């Protein structure tokens, strides 16, 4: 299992870099060329969402993106460190693997942009898991890889 980890400060200009890295690693992992645009868009949306959450909640820690190549799948996890960020139980409807958010009285979801971002991601990726807790939230997206030999 090969893993690439990317961390960047919560600045919108870094989202493009995360998208480019995700597409390059997905291509190398064997994700179908026809799906690479969806990978780019989903990662861009997840990273933009994390940046927005960090900025609107004054969190200064970096956004974390982990790209993992396994035998039959390629997954990307985008993590933020906003306590309770991600989804409240009502917003989690239809998101496989979602669990209730940790209570956060001062949590700011940037005027509903969080919910919209999750809806876009769900529309782009078939296998999505959203989780949130006291240490932040994570969006895990998974795509199948082709069984053909991948370029080394």
PDB file of N, CA and C in Angstrom, residues 1 3-8 18 22 39 42-43 46-47 49-50 63-70 74-80 121 125 127-131 137-143:
ATOM      1  N   UNK A   1       0.842  -1.168   0.000  1.00  0.00           N
ATOM      2  CA  UNK A   1       0.000   0.000   0.000  1.00  0.00           C
ATOM      3  C   UNK A   1       0.893   1.239   0.000  1.00  0.00           C
ATOM      4  N   UNK A   3       1.279   5.386   0.139  1.00  0.00           N
ATOM      5  CA  UNK A   3       0.551   6.525   0.691  1.00  0.00           C
ATOM      6  C   UNK A   3       1.338   7.803   0.453  1.00  0.00           C
ATOM      7  N   UNK A   4       0.606   8.843   0.077  1.00  0.00           N
ATOM      8  CA  UNK A   4       1.175  10.181  -0.067  1.00  0.00           C
ATOM      9  C   UNK A   4       0.385  11.075   0.878  1.00  0.00           C
ATOM     10  N   UNK A   5       1.081  11.882   1.680  1.00  0.00           N
ATOM     11  CA  UNK A   5       0.404  12.800   2.581  1.00  0.00           C
ATOM     12  C   UNK A   5       0.811  14.220   2.242  1.00  0.00           C
ATOM     13  N   UNK A   6      -0.187  15.069   2.175  1.00  0.00           N
ATOM     14  CA  UNK A   6       0.008  16.477   1.847  1.00  0.00           C
ATOM     15  C   UNK A   6      -0.627  17.299   2.959  1.00  0.00           C
ATOM     16  N   UNK A   7       0.102  18.300   3.446  1.00  0.00           N
ATOM     17  CA  UNK A   7      -0.440  19.230   4.441  1.00  0.00           C
ATOM     18  C   UNK A   7      -0.229  20.638   3.910  1.00  0.00           C
ATOM     19  N   UNK A   8      -1.259  21.453   4.061  1.00  0.00           N
ATOM     20  CA  UNK A   8      -1.125  22.839   3.601  1.00  0.00           C
ATOM     21  C   UNK A   8      -1.914  23.770   4.499  1.00  0.00           C
ATOM     22  N   UNK A  18      -3.390  20.893  -4.271  1.00  0.00           N
ATOM     23  CA  UNK A  18      -3.932  19.617  -3.781  1.00  0.00           C
ATOM     24  C   UNK A  18      -4.661  18.875  -4.905  1.00  0.00           C
ATOM     25  N   UNK A  22      -3.503  15.245  -6.317  1.00  0.00           N
ATOM     26  CA  UNK A  22      -4.478  14.149  -6.272  1.00  0.00           C
ATOM     27  C   UNK A  22      -4.654  13.515  -7.652  1.00  0.00           C
ATOM     28  N   UNK A  39     -12.221  13.128  -9.762  1.00  0.00           N
ATOM     29  CA  UNK A  39     -11.274  13.113  -8.646  1.00  0.00           C
ATOM     30  C   UNK A  39     -10.824  14.547  -8.350  1.00  0.00           C
ATOM     31  N   UNK A  42     -13.773  16.622  -6.875  1.00  0.00           N
ATOM     32  CA  UNK A  42     -14.131  16.206  -5.521  1.00  0.00           C
ATOM     33  C   UNK A  42     -13.074  16.636  -4.510  1.00  0.00           C
ATOM     34  N   UNK A  43     -11.806  16.467  -4.864  1.00  0.00           N
ATOM     35  CA  UNK A  43     -10.727  16.882  -3.964  1.00  0.00           C
ATOM     36  C   UNK A  43     -10.735  18.403  -3.807  1.00  0.00           C
ATOM     37  N   UNK A  46     -13.624  19.200  -1.447  1.00  0.00           N
ATOM     38  CA  UNK A  46     -13.327  18.801  -0.068  1.00  0.00           C
ATOM     39  C   UNK A  46     -12.280  19.725   0.561  1.00  0.00           C
ATOM     40  N   UNK A  47     -11.254  20.068  -0.209  1.00  0.00           N
ATOM     41  CA  UNK A  47     -10.213  20.961   0.313  1.00  0.00           C
ATOM     42  C   UNK A  47     -10.743  22.379   0.512  1.00  0.00           C
ATOM     43  N   UNK A  49     -13.784  23.191   1.165  1.00  0.00           N
ATOM     44  CA  UNK A  49     -14.644  23.094   2.337  1.00  0.00           C
ATOM     45  C   UNK A  49     -13.801  23.152   3.612  1.00  0.00           C
ATOM     46  N   UNK A  50     -12.707  22.381   3.655  1.00  0.00           N
ATOM     47  CA  UNK A  50     -11.837  22.369   4.828  1.00  0.00           C
ATOM     48  C   UNK A  50     -11.197  23.737   5.052  1.00  0.00           C
ATOM     49  N   UNK A  63      -4.454  21.811   6.791  1.00  0.00           N
ATOM     50  CA  UNK A  63      -5.391  20.856   6.209  1.00  0.00           C
ATOM     51  C   UNK A  63      -4.555  19.626   5.859  1.00  0.00           C
ATOM     52  N   UNK A  64      -5.122  18.433   6.040  1.00  0.00           N
ATOM     53  CA  UNK A  64      -4.401  17.188   5.775  1.00  0.00           C
ATOM     54  C   UNK A  64      -5.094  16.428   4.650  1.00  0.00           C
ATOM     55  N   UNK A  65      -4.309  16.026   3.654  1.00  0.00           N
ATOM     56  CA  UNK A  65      -4.818  15.219   2.546  1.00  0.00           C
ATOM     57  C   UNK A  65      -3.953  13.964   2.470  1.00  0.00           C
ATOM     58  N   UNK A  66      -4.591  12.794   2.577  1.00  0.00           N
ATOM     59  CA  UNK A  66      -3.874  11.525   2.525  1.00  0.00           C
ATOM     60  C   UNK A  66      -4.395  10.742   1.326  1.00  0.00           C
ATOM     61  N   UNK A  67      -3.489  10.397   0.409  1.00  0.00           N
ATOM     62  CA  UNK A  67      -3.835   9.658  -0.808  1.00  0.00           C
ATOM     63  C   UNK A  67      -3.251   8.254  -0.672  1.00  0.00           C
ATOM     64  N   UNK A  68      -4.109   7.239  -0.752  1.00  0.00           N
ATOM     65  CA  UNK A  68      -3.675   5.871  -0.496  1.00  0.00           C
ATOM     66  C   UNK A  68      -4.030   4.970  -1.663  1.00  0.00           C
ATOM     67  N   UNK A  69      -3.013   4.288  -2.171  1.00  0.00           N
ATOM     68  CA  UNK A  69      -3.191   3.321  -3.247  1.00  0.00           C
ATOM     69  C   UNK A  69      -3.193   1.928  -2.636  1.00  0.00           C
ATOM     70  N   UNK A  70      -4.304   1.218  -2.819  1.00  0.00           N
ATOM     71  CA  UNK A  70      -4.389  -0.158  -2.361  1.00  0.00           C
ATOM     72  C   UNK A  70      -4.519  -1.052  -3.584  1.00  0.00           C
ATOM     73  N   UNK A  74      -8.329   3.226  -4.745  1.00  0.00           N
ATOM     74  CA  UNK A  74      -7.541   4.425  -4.491  1.00  0.00           C
ATOM     75  C   UNK A  74      -8.423   5.315  -3.629  1.00  0.00           C
ATOM     76  N   UNK A  75      -7.906   5.764  -2.496  1.00  0.00           N
ATOM     77  CA  UNK A  75      -8.714   6.603  -1.618  1.00  0.00           C
ATOM     78  C   UNK A  75      -7.995   7.893  -1.275  1.00  0.00           C
ATOM     79  N   UNK A  76      -8.816   8.889  -1.008  1.00  0.00           N
ATOM     80  CA  UNK A  76      -8.310  10.199  -0.602  1.00  0.00           C
ATOM     81  C   UNK A  76      -9.082  10.621   0.636  1.00  0.00           C
ATOM     82  N   UNK A  77      -8.351  11.000   1.662  1.00  0.00           N
ATOM     83  CA  UNK A  77      -8.953  11.534   2.880  1.00  0.00           C
ATOM     84  C   UNK A  77      -8.551  12.983   3.016  1.00  0.00           C
ATOM     85  N   UNK A  78      -9.539  13.842   3.204  1.00  0.00           N
ATOM     86  CA  UNK A  78      -9.283  15.256   3.453  1.00  0.00           C
ATOM     87  C   UNK A  78      -9.754  15.531   4.869  1.00  0.00           C
ATOM     88  N   UNK A  79      -8.823  15.973   5.711  1.00  0.00           N
ATOM     89  CA  UNK A  79      -9.154  16.192   7.111  1.00  0.00           C
ATOM     90  C   UNK A  79      -8.984  17.633   7.530  1.00  0.00           C
ATOM     91  N   UNK A  80      -9.930  18.086   8.347  1.00  0.00           N
ATOM     92  CA  UNK A  80      -9.820  19.410   8.953  1.00  0.00           C
ATOM     93  C   UNK A  80      -9.684  19.199  10.460  1.00  0.00           C
ATOM     94  N   UNK A 121     -19.840  16.798  -3.339  1.00  0.00           N
ATOM     95  CA  UNK A 121     -18.949  15.639  -3.245  1.00  0.00           C
ATOM     96  C   UNK A 121     -19.743  14.348  -3.419  1.00  0.00           C
ATOM     97  N   UNK A 125     -18.757  11.437  -6.229  1.00  0.00           N
ATOM     98  CA  UNK A 125     -18.086  10.211  -5.773  1.00  0.00           C
ATOM     99  C   UNK A 125     -19.129   9.228  -5.255  1.00  0.00           C
ATOM    100  N   UNK A 127     -18.456   6.359  -3.520  1.00  0.00           N
ATOM    101  CA  UNK A 127     -18.078   5.809  -2.219  1.00  0.00           C
ATOM    102  C   UNK A 127     -17.486   6.927  -1.355  1.00  0.00           C
ATOM    103  N   UNK A 128     -18.322   7.496  -0.477  1.00  0.00           N
ATOM    104  CA  UNK A 128     -17.914   8.618   0.366  1.00  0.00           C
ATOM    105  C   UNK A 128     -18.247   8.286   1.819  1.00  0.00           C
ATOM    106  N   UNK A 129     -17.325   8.552   2.698  1.00  0.00           N
ATOM    107  CA  UNK A 129     -17.560   8.437   4.140  1.00  0.00           C
ATOM    108  C   UNK A 129     -17.220   9.780   4.764  1.00  0.00           C
ATOM    109  N   UNK A 130     -18.133  10.297   5.581  1.00  0.00           N
ATOM    110  CA  UNK A 130     -17.920  11.563   6.263  1.00  0.00           C
ATOM    111  C   UNK A 130     -17.980  11.292   7.755  1.00  0.00           C
ATOM    112  N   UNK A 131     -16.984  11.755   8.464  1.00  0.00           N
ATOM    113  CA  UNK A 131     -16.995  11.597   9.915  1.00  0.00           C
ATOM    114  C   UNK A 131     -16.560  12.904  10.555  1.00  0.00           C
ATOM    115  N   UNK A 137     -12.951  16.859  11.365  1.00  0.00           N
ATOM    116  CA  UNK A 137     -13.729  16.036  10.449  1.00  0.00           C
ATOM    117  C   UNK A 137     -12.862  15.461   9.344  1.00  0.00           C
ATOM    118  N   UNK A 138     -13.377  14.398   8.726  1.00  0.00           N
ATOM    119  CA  UNK A 138     -12.678  13.754   7.620  1.00  0.00           C
ATOM    120  C   UNK A 138     -13.679  13.362   6.553  1.00  0.00           C
ATOM    121  N   UNK A 139     -13.309  13.597   5.316  1.00  0.00           N
ATOM    122  CA  UNK A 139     -14.071  13.088   4.177  1.00  0.00           C
ATOM    123  C   UNK A 139     -13.167  12.069   3.501  1.00  0.00           C
ATOM    124  N   UNK A 140     -13.646  10.840   3.379  1.00  0.00           N
ATOM    125  CA  UNK A 140     -12.883   9.769   2.721  1.00  0.00           C
ATOM    126  C   UNK A 140     -13.614   9.385   1.453  1.00  0.00           C
ATOM    127  N   UNK A 141     -12.929   9.519   0.333  1.00  0.00           N
ATOM    128  CA  UNK A 141     -13.495   9.213  -0.985  1.00  0.00           C
ATOM    129  C   UNK A 141     -12.691   8.069  -1.588  1.00  0.00           C
ATOM    130  N   UNK A 142     -13.376   7.109  -2.201  1.00  0.00           N
ATOM    131  CA  UNK A 142     -12.700   5.937  -2.749  1.00  0.00           C
ATOM    132  C   UNK A 142     -13.152   5.681  -4.180  1.00  0.00           C
ATOM    133  N   UNK A 143     -12.176   5.332  -5.030  1.00  0.00           N
ATOM    134  CA  UNK A 143     -12.429   4.981  -6.434  1.00  0.00           C
ATOM    135  C   UNK A 143     -11.773   3.643  -6.731  1.00  0.00           C
TER     136      UNK A 143
END
